[in-house]
mmCIF file of C-alpha atoms and ligand atoms in Angstrom:
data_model
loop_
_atom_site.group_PDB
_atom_site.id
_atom_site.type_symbol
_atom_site.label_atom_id
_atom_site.label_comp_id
_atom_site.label_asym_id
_atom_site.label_seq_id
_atom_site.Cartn_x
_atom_site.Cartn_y
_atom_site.Cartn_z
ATOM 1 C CA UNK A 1 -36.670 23.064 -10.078
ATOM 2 C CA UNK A 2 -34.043 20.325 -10.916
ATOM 3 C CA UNK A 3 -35.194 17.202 -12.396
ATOM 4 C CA UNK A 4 -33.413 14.368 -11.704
ATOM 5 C CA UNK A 5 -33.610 10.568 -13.286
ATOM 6 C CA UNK A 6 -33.167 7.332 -11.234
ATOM 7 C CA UNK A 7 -31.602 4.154 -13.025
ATOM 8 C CA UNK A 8 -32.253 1.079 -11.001
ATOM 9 C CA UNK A 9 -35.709 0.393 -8.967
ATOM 10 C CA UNK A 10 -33.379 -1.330 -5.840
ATOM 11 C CA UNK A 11 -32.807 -0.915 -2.592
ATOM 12 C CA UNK A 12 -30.310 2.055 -2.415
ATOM 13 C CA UNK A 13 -32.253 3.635 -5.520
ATOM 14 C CA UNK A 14 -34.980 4.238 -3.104
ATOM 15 C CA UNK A 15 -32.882 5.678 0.010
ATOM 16 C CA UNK A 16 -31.298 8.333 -2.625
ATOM 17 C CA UNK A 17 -34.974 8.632 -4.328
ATOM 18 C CA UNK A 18 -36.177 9.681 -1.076
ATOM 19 C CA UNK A 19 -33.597 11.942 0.490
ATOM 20 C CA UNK A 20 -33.654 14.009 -3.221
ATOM 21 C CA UNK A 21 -37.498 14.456 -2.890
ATOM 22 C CA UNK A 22 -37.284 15.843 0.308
ATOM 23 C CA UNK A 23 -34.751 18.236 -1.005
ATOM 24 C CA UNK A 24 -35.996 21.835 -1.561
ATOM 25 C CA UNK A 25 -35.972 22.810 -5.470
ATOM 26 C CA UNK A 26 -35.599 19.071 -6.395
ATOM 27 C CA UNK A 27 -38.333 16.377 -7.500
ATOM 28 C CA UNK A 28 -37.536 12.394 -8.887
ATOM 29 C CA UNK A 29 -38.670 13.534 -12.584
ATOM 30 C CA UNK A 30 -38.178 9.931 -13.941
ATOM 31 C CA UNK A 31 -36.629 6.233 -13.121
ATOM 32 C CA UNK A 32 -35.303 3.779 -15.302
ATOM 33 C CA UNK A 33 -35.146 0.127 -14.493
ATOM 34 C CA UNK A 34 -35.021 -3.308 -16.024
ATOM 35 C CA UNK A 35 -38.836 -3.570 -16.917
ATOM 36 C CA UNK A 36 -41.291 -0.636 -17.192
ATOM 37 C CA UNK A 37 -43.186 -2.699 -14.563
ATOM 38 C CA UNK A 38 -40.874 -2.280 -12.591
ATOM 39 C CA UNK A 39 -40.181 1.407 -12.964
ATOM 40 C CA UNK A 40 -43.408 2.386 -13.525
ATOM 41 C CA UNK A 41 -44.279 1.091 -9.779
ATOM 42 C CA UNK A 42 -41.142 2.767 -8.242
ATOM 43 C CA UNK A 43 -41.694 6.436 -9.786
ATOM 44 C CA UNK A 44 -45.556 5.761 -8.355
ATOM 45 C CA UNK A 45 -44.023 6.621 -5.008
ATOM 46 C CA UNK A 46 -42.865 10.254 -6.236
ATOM 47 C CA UNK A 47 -45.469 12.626 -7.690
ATOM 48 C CA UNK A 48 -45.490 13.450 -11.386
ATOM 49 C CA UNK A 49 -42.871 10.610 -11.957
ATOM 50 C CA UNK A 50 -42.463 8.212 -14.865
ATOM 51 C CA UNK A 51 -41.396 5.040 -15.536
ATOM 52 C CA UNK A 52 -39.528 3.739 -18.059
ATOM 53 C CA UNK A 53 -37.283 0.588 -18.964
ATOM 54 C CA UNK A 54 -35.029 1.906 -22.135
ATOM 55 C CA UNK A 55 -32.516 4.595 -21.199
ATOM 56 C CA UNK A 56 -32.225 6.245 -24.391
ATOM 57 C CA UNK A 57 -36.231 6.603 -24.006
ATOM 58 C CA UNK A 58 -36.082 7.891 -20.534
ATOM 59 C CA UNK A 59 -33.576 10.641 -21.844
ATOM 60 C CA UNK A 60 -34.854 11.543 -24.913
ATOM 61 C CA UNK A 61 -38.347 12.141 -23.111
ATOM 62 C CA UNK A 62 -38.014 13.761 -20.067
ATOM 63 C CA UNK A 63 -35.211 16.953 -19.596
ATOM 64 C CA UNK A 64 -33.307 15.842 -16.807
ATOM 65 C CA UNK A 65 -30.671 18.220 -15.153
ATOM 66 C CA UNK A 66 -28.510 15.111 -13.366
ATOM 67 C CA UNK A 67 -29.000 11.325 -13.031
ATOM 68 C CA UNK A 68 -28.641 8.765 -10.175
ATOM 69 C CA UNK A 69 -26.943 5.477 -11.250
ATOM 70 C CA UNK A 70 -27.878 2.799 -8.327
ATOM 71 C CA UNK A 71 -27.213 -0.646 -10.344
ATOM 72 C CA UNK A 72 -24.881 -3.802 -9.501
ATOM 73 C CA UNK A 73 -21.660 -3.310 -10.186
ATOM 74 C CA UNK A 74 -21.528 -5.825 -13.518
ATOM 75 C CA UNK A 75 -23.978 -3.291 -14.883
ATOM 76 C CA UNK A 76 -22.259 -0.247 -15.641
ATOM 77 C CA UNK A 77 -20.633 1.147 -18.655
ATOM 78 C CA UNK A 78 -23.118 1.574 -21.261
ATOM 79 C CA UNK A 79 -24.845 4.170 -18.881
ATOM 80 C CA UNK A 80 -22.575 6.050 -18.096
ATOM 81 C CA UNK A 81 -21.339 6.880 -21.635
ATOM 82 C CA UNK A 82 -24.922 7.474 -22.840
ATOM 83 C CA UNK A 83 -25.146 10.087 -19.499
ATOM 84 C CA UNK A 84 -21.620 11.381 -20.645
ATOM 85 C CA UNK A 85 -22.395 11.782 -24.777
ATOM 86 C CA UNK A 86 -25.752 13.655 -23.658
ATOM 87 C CA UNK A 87 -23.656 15.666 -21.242
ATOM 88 C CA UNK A 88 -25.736 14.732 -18.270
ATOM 89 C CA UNK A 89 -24.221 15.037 -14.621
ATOM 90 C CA UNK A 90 -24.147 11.839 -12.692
ATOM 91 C CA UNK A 91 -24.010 10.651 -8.704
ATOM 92 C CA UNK A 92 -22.719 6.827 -9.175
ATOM 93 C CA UNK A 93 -23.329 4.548 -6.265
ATOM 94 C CA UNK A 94 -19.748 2.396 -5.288
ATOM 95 C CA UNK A 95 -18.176 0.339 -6.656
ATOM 96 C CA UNK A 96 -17.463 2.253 -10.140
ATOM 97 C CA UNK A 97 -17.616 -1.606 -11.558
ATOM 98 C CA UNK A 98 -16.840 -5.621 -10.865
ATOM 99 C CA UNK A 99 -13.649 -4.395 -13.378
ATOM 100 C CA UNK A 100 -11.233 -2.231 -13.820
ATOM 101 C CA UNK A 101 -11.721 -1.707 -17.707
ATOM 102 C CA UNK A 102 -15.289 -0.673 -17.439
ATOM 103 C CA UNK A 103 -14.182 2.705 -15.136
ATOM 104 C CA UNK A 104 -11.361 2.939 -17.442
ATOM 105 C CA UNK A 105 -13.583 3.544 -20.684
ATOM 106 C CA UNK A 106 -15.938 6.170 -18.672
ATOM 107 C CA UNK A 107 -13.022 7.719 -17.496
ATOM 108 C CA UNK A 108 -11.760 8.139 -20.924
ATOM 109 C CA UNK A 109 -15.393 9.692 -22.244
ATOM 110 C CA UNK A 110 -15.115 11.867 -19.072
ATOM 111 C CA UNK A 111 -11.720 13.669 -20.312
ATOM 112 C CA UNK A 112 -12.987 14.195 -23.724
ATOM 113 C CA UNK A 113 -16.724 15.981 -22.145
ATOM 114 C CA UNK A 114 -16.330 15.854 -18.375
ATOM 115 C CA UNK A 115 -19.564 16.803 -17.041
ATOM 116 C CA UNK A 116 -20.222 16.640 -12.990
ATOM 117 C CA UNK A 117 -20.120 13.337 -11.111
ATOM 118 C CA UNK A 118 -20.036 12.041 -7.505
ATOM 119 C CA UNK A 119 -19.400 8.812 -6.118
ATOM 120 C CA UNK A 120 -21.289 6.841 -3.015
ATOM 121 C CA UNK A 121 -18.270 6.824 -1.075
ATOM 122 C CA UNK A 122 -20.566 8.245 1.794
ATOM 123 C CA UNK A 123 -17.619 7.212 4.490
ATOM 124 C CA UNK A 124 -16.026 10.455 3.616
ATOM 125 C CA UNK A 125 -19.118 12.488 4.628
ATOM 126 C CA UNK A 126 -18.858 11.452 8.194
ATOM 127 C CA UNK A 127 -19.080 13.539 11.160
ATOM 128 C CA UNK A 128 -16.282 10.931 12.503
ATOM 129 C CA UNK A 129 -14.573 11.125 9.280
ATOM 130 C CA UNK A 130 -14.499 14.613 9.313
ATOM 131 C CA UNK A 131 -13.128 14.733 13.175
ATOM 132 C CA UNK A 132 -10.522 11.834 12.050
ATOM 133 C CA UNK A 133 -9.100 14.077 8.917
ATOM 134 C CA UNK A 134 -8.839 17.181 11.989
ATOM 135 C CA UNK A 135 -7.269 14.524 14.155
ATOM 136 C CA UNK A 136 -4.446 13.164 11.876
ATOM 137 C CA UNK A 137 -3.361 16.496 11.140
ATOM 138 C CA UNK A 138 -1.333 16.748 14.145
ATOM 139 C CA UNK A 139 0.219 13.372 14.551
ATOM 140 C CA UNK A 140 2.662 10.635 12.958
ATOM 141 C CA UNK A 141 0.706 8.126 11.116
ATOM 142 C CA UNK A 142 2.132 4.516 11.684
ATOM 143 C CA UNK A 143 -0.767 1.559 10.970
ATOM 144 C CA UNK A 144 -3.905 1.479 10.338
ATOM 145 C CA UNK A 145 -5.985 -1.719 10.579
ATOM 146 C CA UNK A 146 -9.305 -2.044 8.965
ATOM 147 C CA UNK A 147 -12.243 -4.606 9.077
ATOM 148 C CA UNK A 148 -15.246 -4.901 7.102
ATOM 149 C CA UNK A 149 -17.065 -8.326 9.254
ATOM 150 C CA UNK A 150 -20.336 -8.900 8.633
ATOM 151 C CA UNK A 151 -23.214 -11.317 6.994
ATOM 152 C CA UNK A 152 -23.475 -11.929 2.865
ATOM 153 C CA UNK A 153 -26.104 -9.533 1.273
ATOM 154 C CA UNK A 154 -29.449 -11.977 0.134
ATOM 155 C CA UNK A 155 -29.466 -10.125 -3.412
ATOM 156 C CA UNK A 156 -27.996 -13.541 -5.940
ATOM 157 C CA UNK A 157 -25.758 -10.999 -8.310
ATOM 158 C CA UNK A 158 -23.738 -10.077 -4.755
ATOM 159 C CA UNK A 159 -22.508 -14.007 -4.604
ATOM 160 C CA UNK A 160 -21.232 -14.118 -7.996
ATOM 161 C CA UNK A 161 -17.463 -12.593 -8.472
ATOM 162 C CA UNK A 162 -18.095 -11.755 -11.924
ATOM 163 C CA UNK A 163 -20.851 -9.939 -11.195
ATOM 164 C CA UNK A 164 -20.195 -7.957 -7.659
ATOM 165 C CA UNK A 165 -16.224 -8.091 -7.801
ATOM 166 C CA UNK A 166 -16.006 -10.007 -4.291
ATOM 167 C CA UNK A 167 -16.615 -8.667 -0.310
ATOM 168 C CA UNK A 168 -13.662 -6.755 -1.138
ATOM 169 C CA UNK A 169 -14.446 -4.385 -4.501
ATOM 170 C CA UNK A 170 -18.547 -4.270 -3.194
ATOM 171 C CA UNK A 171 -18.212 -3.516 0.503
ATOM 172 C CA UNK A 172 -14.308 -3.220 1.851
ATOM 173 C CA UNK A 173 -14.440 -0.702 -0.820
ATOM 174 C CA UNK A 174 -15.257 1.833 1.706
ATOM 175 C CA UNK A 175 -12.935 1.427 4.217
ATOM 176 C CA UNK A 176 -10.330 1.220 1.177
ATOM 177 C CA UNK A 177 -11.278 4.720 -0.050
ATOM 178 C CA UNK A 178 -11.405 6.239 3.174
ATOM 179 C CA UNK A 179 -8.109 5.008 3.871
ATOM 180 C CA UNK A 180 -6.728 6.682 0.334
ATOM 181 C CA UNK A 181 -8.732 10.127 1.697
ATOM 182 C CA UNK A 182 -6.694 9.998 5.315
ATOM 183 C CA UNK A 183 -4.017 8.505 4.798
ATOM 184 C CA UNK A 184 -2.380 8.578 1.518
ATOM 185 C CA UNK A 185 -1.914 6.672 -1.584
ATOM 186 C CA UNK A 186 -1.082 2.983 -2.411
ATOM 187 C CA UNK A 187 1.859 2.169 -3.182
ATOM 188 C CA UNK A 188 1.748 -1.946 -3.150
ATOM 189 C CA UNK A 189 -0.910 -4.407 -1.983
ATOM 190 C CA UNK A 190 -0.661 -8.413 -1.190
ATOM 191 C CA UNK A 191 -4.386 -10.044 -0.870
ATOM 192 C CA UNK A 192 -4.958 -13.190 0.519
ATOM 193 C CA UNK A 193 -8.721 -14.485 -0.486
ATOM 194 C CA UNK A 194 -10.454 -17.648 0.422
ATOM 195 C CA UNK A 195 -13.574 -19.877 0.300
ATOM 196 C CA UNK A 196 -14.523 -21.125 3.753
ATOM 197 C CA UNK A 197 -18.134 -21.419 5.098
ATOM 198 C CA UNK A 198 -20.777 -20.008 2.570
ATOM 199 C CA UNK A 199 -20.026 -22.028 -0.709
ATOM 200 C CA UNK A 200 -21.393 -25.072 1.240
ATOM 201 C CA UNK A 201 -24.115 -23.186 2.475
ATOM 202 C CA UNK A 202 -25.588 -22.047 -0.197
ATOM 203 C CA UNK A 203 -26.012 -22.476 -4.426
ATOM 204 C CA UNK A 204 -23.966 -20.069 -6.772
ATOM 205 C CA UNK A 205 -21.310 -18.817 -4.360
ATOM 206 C CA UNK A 206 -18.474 -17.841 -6.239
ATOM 207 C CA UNK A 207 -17.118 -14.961 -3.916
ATOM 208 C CA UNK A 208 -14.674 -15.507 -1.245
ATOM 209 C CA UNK A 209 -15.766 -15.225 2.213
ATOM 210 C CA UNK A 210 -12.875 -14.380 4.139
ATOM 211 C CA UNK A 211 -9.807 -12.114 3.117
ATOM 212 C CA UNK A 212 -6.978 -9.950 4.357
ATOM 213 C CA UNK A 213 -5.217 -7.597 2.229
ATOM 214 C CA UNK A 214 -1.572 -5.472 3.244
ATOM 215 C CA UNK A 215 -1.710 -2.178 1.836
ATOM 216 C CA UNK A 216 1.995 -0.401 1.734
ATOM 217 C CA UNK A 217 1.280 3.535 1.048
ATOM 218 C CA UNK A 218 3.682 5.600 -0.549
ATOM 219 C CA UNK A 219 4.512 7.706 2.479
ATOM 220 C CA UNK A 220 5.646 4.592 4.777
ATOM 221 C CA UNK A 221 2.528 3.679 6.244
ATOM 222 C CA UNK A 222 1.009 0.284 6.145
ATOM 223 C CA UNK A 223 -2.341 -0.541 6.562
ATOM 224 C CA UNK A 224 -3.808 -4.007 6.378
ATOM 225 C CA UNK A 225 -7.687 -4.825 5.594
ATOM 226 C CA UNK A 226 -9.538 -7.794 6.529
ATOM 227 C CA UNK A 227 -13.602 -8.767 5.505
ATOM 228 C CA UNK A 228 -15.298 -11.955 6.310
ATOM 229 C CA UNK A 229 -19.483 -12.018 5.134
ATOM 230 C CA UNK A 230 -19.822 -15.624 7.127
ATOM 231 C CA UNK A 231 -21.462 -14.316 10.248
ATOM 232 C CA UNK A 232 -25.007 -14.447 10.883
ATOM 233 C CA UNK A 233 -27.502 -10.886 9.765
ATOM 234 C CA UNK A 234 -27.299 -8.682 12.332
ATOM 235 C CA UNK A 235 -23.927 -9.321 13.904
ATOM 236 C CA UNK A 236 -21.349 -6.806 12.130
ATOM 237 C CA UNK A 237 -18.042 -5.178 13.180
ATOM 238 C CA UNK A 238 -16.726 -2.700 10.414
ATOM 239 C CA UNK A 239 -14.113 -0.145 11.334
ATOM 240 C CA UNK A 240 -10.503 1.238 10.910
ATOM 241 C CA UNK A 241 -7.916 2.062 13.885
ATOM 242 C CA UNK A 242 -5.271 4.339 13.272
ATOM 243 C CA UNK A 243 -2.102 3.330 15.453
ATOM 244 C CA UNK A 244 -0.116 7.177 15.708
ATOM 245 C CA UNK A 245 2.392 8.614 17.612
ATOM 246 C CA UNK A 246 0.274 10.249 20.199
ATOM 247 C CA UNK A 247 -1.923 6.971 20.140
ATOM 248 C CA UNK A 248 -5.025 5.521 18.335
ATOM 249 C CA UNK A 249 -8.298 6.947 16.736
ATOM 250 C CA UNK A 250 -10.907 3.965 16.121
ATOM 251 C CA UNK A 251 -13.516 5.274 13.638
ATOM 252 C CA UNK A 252 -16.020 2.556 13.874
ATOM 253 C CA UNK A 253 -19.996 2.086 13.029
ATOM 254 C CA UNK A 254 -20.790 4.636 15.850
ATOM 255 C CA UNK A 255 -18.484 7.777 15.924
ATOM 256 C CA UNK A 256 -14.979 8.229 16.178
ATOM 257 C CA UNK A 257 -12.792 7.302 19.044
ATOM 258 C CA UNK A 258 -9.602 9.226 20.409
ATOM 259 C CA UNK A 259 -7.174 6.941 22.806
ATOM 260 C CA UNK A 260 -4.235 9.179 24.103
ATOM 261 C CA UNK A 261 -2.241 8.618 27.241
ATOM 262 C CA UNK A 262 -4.415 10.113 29.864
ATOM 263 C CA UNK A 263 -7.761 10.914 27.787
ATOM 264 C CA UNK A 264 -10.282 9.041 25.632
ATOM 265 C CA UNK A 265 -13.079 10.759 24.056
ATOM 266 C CA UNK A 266 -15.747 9.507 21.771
ATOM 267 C CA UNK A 267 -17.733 11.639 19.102
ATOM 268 C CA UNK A 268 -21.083 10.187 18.251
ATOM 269 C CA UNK A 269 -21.787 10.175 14.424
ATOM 270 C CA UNK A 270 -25.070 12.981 14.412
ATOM 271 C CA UNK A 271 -25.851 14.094 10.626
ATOM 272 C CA UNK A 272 -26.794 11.405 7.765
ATOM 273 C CA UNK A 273 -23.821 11.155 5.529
ATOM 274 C CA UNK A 274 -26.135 10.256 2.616
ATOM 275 C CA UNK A 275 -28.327 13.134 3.423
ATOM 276 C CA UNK A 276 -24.591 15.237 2.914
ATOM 277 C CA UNK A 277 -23.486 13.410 -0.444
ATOM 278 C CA UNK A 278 -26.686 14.357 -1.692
ATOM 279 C CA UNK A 279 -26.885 17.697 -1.024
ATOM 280 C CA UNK A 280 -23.270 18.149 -2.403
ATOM 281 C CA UNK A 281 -23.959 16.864 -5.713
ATOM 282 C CA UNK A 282 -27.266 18.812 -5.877
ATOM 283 C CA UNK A 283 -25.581 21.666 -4.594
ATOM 284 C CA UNK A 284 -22.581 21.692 -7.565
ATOM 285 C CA UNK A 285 -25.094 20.684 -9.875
ATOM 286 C CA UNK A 286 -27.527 23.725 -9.102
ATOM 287 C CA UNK A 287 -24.114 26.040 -9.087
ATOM 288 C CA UNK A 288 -21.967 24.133 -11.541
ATOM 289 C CA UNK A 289 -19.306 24.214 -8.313
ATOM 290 C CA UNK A 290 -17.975 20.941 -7.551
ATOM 291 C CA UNK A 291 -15.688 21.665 -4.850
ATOM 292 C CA UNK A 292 -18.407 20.362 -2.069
ATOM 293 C CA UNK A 293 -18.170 16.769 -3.577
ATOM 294 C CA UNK A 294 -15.608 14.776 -1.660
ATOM 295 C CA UNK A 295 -14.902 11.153 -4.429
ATOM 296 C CA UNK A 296 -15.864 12.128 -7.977
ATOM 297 C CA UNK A 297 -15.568 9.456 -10.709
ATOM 298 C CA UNK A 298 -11.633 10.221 -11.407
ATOM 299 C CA UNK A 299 -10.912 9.777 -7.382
ATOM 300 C CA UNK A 300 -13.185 6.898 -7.005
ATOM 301 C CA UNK A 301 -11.003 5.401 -10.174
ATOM 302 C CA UNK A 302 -8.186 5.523 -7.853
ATOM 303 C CA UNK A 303 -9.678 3.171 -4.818
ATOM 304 C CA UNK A 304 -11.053 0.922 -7.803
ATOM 305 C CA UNK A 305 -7.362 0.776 -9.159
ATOM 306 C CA UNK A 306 -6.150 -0.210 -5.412
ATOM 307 C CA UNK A 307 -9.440 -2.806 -5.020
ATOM 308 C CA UNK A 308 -8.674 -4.192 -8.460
ATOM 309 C CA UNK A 309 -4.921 -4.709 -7.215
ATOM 310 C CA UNK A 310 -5.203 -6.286 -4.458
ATOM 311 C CA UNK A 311 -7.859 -9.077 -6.201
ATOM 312 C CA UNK A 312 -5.203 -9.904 -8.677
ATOM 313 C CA UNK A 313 -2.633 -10.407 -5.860
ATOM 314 C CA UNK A 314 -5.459 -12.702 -4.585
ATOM 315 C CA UNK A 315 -5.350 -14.410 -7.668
ATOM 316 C CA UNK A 316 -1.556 -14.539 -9.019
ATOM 317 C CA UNK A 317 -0.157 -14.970 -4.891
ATOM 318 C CA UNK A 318 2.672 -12.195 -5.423
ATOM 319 C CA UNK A 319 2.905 -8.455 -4.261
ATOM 320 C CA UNK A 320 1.283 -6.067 -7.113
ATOM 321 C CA UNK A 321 2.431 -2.232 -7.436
ATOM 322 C CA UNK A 322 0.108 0.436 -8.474
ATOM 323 C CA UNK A 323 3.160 1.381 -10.831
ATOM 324 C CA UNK A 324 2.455 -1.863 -12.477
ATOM 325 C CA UNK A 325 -1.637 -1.079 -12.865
ATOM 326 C CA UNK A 326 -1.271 2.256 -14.259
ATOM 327 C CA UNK A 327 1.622 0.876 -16.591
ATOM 328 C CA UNK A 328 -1.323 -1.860 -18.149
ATOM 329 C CA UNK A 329 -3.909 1.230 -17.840
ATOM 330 C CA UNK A 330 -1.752 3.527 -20.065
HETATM 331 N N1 NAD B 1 -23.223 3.568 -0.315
HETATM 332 C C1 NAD B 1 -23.878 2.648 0.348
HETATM 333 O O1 NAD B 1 -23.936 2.647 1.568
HETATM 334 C C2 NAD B 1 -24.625 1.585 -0.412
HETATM 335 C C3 NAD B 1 -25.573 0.797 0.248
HETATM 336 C C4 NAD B 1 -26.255 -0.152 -0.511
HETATM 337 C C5 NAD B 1 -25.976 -0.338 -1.855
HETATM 338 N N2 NAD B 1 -25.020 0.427 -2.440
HETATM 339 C C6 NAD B 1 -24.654 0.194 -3.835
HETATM 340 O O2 NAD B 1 -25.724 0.494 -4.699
HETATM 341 C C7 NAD B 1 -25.700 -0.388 -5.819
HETATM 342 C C8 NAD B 1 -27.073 -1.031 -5.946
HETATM 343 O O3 NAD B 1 -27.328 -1.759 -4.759
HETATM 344 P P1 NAD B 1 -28.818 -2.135 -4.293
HETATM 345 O O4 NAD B 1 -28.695 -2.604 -2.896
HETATM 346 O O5 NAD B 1 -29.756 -1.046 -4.631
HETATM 347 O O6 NAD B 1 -29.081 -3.407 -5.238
HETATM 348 P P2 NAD B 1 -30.477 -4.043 -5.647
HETATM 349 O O7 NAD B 1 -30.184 -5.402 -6.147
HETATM 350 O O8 NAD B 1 -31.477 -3.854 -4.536
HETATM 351 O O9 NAD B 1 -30.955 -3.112 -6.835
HETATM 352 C C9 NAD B 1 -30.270 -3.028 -8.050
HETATM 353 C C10 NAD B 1 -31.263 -2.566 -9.094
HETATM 354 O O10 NAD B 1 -30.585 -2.304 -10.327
HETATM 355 C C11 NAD B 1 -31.423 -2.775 -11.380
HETATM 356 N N3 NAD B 1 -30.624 -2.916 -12.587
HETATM 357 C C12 NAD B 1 -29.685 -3.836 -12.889
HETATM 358 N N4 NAD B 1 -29.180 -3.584 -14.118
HETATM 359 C C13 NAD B 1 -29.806 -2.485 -14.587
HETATM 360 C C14 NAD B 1 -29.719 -1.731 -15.783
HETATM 361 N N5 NAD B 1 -28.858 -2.047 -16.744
HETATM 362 N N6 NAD B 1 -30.535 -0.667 -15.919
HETATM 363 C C15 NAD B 1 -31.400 -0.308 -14.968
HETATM 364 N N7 NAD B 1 -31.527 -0.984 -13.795
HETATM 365 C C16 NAD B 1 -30.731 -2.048 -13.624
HETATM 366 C C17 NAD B 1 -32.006 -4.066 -10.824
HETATM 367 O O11 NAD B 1 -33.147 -4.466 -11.534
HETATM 368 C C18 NAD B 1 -32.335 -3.609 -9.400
HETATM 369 O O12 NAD B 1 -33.591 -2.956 -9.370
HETATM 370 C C19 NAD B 1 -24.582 -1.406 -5.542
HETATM 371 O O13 NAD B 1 -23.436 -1.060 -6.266
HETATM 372 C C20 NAD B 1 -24.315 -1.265 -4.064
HETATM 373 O O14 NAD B 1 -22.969 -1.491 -3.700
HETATM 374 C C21 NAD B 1 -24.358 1.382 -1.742
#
């Protein structure tokens, strides 16, 4: 039986928390959050759990074979090296961090003791993600266009920059890092952020709400994404078309769509990428094989580099290379 620990009594804590317990061999041991209230009325929902609101408690108490991190993105670091020092294997939800120093510390423990880790990029575990990497293989890759349109999450710490990074690090993110698994890496990005609608519609906005950011990859290609998070709940559009020589896949909130000269087809998304991710990380924990896990932390570092880019070519207004980033990194 593997034991696994939560950290963070959320939302998303509770849709991993409840795909693991319906895993065979696997049971929610323990959950951390910011109050043992708090935890202790999350791991009530998962027999023979425990709460707990210290980390180093949780750990030293219960023997836990891997660890689910589901916080906000201004709260990691200090858990992930205390999961890396024990040796503990880790799933991560996206983003790695609000920063790009925070990632860069962990990745630095994770070189000196690397245990397992896997990253929420759950795009990647697509059935139309899966169809689009089969589908690029046989043509020449011009554009892509992305967009990430949708409504501004309720929870406060999502409004504040500092603490969520921006539309673009918390949610784009996605598209980003699918775009880095089909299409290559970033070579240069120019971001254009700004402040429209929601700042006068509600307290304590300090994210932009609309954005577009040009994305030139090393191999040619240029992609451009573009997130807005002023339209009303329930009215979304979040995709990325791929403009080819043969013509254009749309992978959108659906399935995957194939546009060539006489033919269009359309693949319905069936399995439940999260369901996937899961079992992956379960599955290399259980057989200390990693090769199922498709964004680990030191991949996931890469789309965080790319996000972190283009929000200082946001700030600064000029065209920032990746060459330059990994220069400051090093
Ligand atoms: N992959 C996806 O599709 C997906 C979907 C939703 C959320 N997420 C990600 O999951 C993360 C959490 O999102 P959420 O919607 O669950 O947020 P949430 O606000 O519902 O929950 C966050 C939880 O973390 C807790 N927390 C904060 N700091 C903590 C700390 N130091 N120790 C322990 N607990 C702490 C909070 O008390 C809260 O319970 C975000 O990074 C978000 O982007 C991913």
């Amino acid at each position: 039986m593997l034991n696994i620990g939560i950290i963070g009594t959320g939302w998303f804590s509770k849709v991993h928390a409840n795909i693991l317990s319906e895993i065979e061999g696997v049971r929610v041991k323990a959950v951390c959050g910011t109050s043992t209230e708090k935890a202790e009325s999350f791991a009530l929902e998962f027999d023979g759990a425990r709460g707990y609101g210290v980390l180093e408690e949780m750990l030293e108490t219960e023997n836990l074979d891997a660890v689910y991190v589901c916080v906000p993105p201004f709260a990691h670091g200090d858990i992930e090296m205390e999961l890396i020092s024990r040796g503990i294997p880790f799933f991560v939800e996206k983003p790695l961090a609000a920063d790009l120093e925070t990632p860069g510390r962990i990745i630095s423990a994770l070189r000196e003791k690397p245990v397992i880790t896997s990253v929420g990029y759950h795009f990647r575990y697509r059935d139309a993600a899966i169809k689009l990497m089969e589908e690029l293989k046989g043509c020449q890759l011009g554009m892509v266009t992305g967009y990430w349109m949708g409504s501004m999450p309720a929870v406060p710490w999502w409004r504040n920059q500092e603490k969520s990074g921006g539309q673009f690090i918390e949610q784009t993110t996605h598209l980003l890092d699918l775009l880095r698994y089909s299409a290559g890496e970033a070579e240069e990005v120019t971001a254009v952020f700004g402040n429209k609608v929601m700042h006068e519609k509600h307290e304590n906005v300090t994210v932009s709400d609309i954005g577009s950011v040009i994305v030139k990859m090393k191999n040619g290609t240029i992609a451009t994404l573009t997130n807005t998070c002023i339209l009303p709940d329930g009215v979304s559009a979040i995709g990325l078309d791929y403009y080819h020589d043969n013509g254009i896949l749309k992978l959108n909130q659906e399935g995957l769509i194939k546009s060539e000269r006489d033919v269009t087809i359309k693949w319905k998304d069936r399995d439940n990428p999260y369901i996937r991710e899961n079992r992956a990380f379960i599955q290399a924990v259980e057989s200390g094989n990693s090769s199922g896990i498709l964004s680990d932390y030191h991949d996931a570092y890469q789309t965080q580099k790319v996000a972190l880019a283009a929000l200082k070519s946001a700030e600064t207004g000029v065209t920032v290379k990746l060459e330059d980033i990994n220069k400051n990194i090093v």
